[in-house]
């Protein structure tokens, strides 16, 4: 997290404005007793001395190279870190940084310098803590530090972050103040003392040496915007309150793994700080659904705490574990107007069944919803461009050229009141609006479409199906041409080639980023042309811009290339509109594994990943699919290649709710351009 | 994200002048007194990642300056700006490649200067100020920036930046304030009485953990390096032991083959009548430390063995059946070179 030039500019401005404040500080210091600073220094040392006997050094043990990931230059890797004795019988708490989830043992070095083998007995995944046990000789017990009562904590008080990673003999210390008492959604206190891998697992203590909490690389945002370790040296450090640890210590000693509790709702607003906790989606089978919550409900009380905004609900939910029960009160609007207050009791779970992307089997006209030349948005629904062969819509009698005007969930029963609950149908103004609605349903949900065909309006009921795993054969094509360009972008040294379809500049383009074999050192101009040539026809036929990135290091793809690619993609976006539903990354061989990493880096913007002659990269982490975070994955193989990991990868993805398809066997070295571009077109299916 | 601590800590650029005063532990006077002896240096660089500025400290009234050796000094002309805005052209007197120090001189007289006092090192927890040309924000006659913190620890330096490895491996002060930023190298570390206790080091990462280090070279080492440079006898950087030359097999240890980079350093077997078998190493022992240095992975094992010279004692710490066992392998045998 080094500084860039712009930050220097900010600092310059800051330094000037601070000069005045600094003078005041200086004057105050001069006016006070000259010895105060040294007296405080003596108090710091006493505080460290008091807690030091309970602070241990943790050395990782039995790590694999894959676990280390060779990331020492980019991020904190695995070094020694710290731990705190929490029970005299040999129980030590440290963080998952010291003992990653794939490690079951670690070395504890006691203050006297002796090493002990330790077992990881329990884990708190919500807070990233690990409970270790070391076996002690009979009659031996470890010193436990005094704790500071939570009620006495005050923002601004001295705090000391103590660790043992730097030295095997003396503890290390960093000084700061308590910055906040309730951070990381209620899971931590915050300090400005320097917190880093060196003291993760060590205690944050007050000026008396009493333990406030355990220093931990907690992410500031539960959404994982920033991994916790990135915050070192930032002036932001977190400690999990010791009382929270004590309350679950018996469960951890019992060998339990405590997981964050999930309720299973989605909110109708993305802004947690201003919007009320209005429920937009309620996952089928989730604790919320089982408790009787419904889309449209607004949470007004959680665990006795009033809730007016999403953030307040998160504050209540984030500290809770799977298995914990939470009382909720919701306002439920009535068809007749007004609302009723409903109480519910939900037992949180560790994970939800993975979400599967549902589809109607309708591929809409891309230009629908695009502004016309006169500036007015085309209204009156979404035109069906083509239908998924044998898909739900095709079987229900929808035809190409039909216009979907509105959609509503059909309850499938005619009980009194069912219609009232369902509300009004959604007027479909754009493919995105229809996609949002379909994505919010579960596979198998009955929906009622209102379809305009010529002069007639037809109601058609369709049950959604899971997105088919294989792209359909014979995806419709359009006539057109494409040309090869260089996709120049600021700060991109080796701009990628792009195969750009000609045609109406207002039609949103699909995007396929393709990583072939690393370009190698022979950088000839005609080689570039050869690289692009196989894509020309397919790119034009499916209106797909194919980006062929350049590599910073000609021998291999590297993380440098990802940053450059993101800029190139932005540059493309300024030239032509991009269809957000049709952005995919593909790669072959080493480029395939890299494509997966690129997709991870680009986030939910990428809707599909194709790995050709490649398995998932070793370090791939796969989280269960959720609405808005799902990818269509394709594997492709040449005849000569065999991928022993393929079946395992496929199962792993499918278990997490990802559709996984297989491409026809590839012949030769030519990329399967037609298959891939057709697939990008098919990605737009609703 | 490392600018936050700066915002939170006391960053001071004061333009007032304070008379030299008796030593007291008053922060304002301490900083004002010490900052007069710190100079801003401008030289080569200016491209991304290579700043064209750093810091130096005056160590004699006639203009001897100690700073860290860096690309900034690779300039035809090094500009030195004092706290009162006086500008000098500095010439490079010499370098100490092992401690990565450099001595510059300017033609001045009666300049305020630090005493290179080789007193006892500061203990952990001592309050300090770091004074440096941090980010080059102090310009012209502005004093350098001051940060406050404590000595977080005193440890041997094991640091690198990319492929570059720091040649100095003696003790350094680890600081709890963020000094590993452009412009800081060569700055002064002073205690609350204004005494020079160290020289802020380069922007490096800890080898073991990969985190950026905030560190300073203790004044005693600075003084030694300064004397050697002035005396014309700097110690050579020294030849680093070749890292790939030593084959652990000469110890008679065979590790379990590394399948897909997923295998921790478990012992598969030992060769009969080898140091490993004589030391009682057994199959399935998990290697956790070599000569007291933690080795969590196979690469750490290689790194720990690499610097050992012929005849150096070798001691393995292993986990066997959930308990720690120490195995003394005796002196390291010479590596057998393939013909």
PDB file of C-alpha atoms in Angstrom, chain A residues 413-421:
ATOM      1  CA  UNK A 413     -52.967 -21.621  -7.103  1.00  0.00           C
ATOM      2  CA  UNK A 414     -56.267 -19.857  -7.044  1.00  0.00           C
ATOM      3  CA  UNK A 415     -56.681 -19.523  -3.327  1.00  0.00           C
ATOM      4  CA  UNK A 416     -58.413 -16.368  -2.182  1.00  0.00           C
ATOM      5  CA  UNK A 417     -55.899 -13.670  -1.416  1.00  0.00           C
ATOM      6  CA  UNK A 418     -53.170 -15.149  -3.578  1.00  0.00           C
ATOM      7  CA  UNK A 419     -53.661 -12.523  -6.228  1.00  0.00           C
ATOM      8  CA  UNK A 420     -53.607  -9.721  -3.664  1.00  0.00           C
ATOM      9  CA  UNK A 421     -50.264 -10.838  -2.340  1.00  0.00           C
TER      10      UNK A 421
END
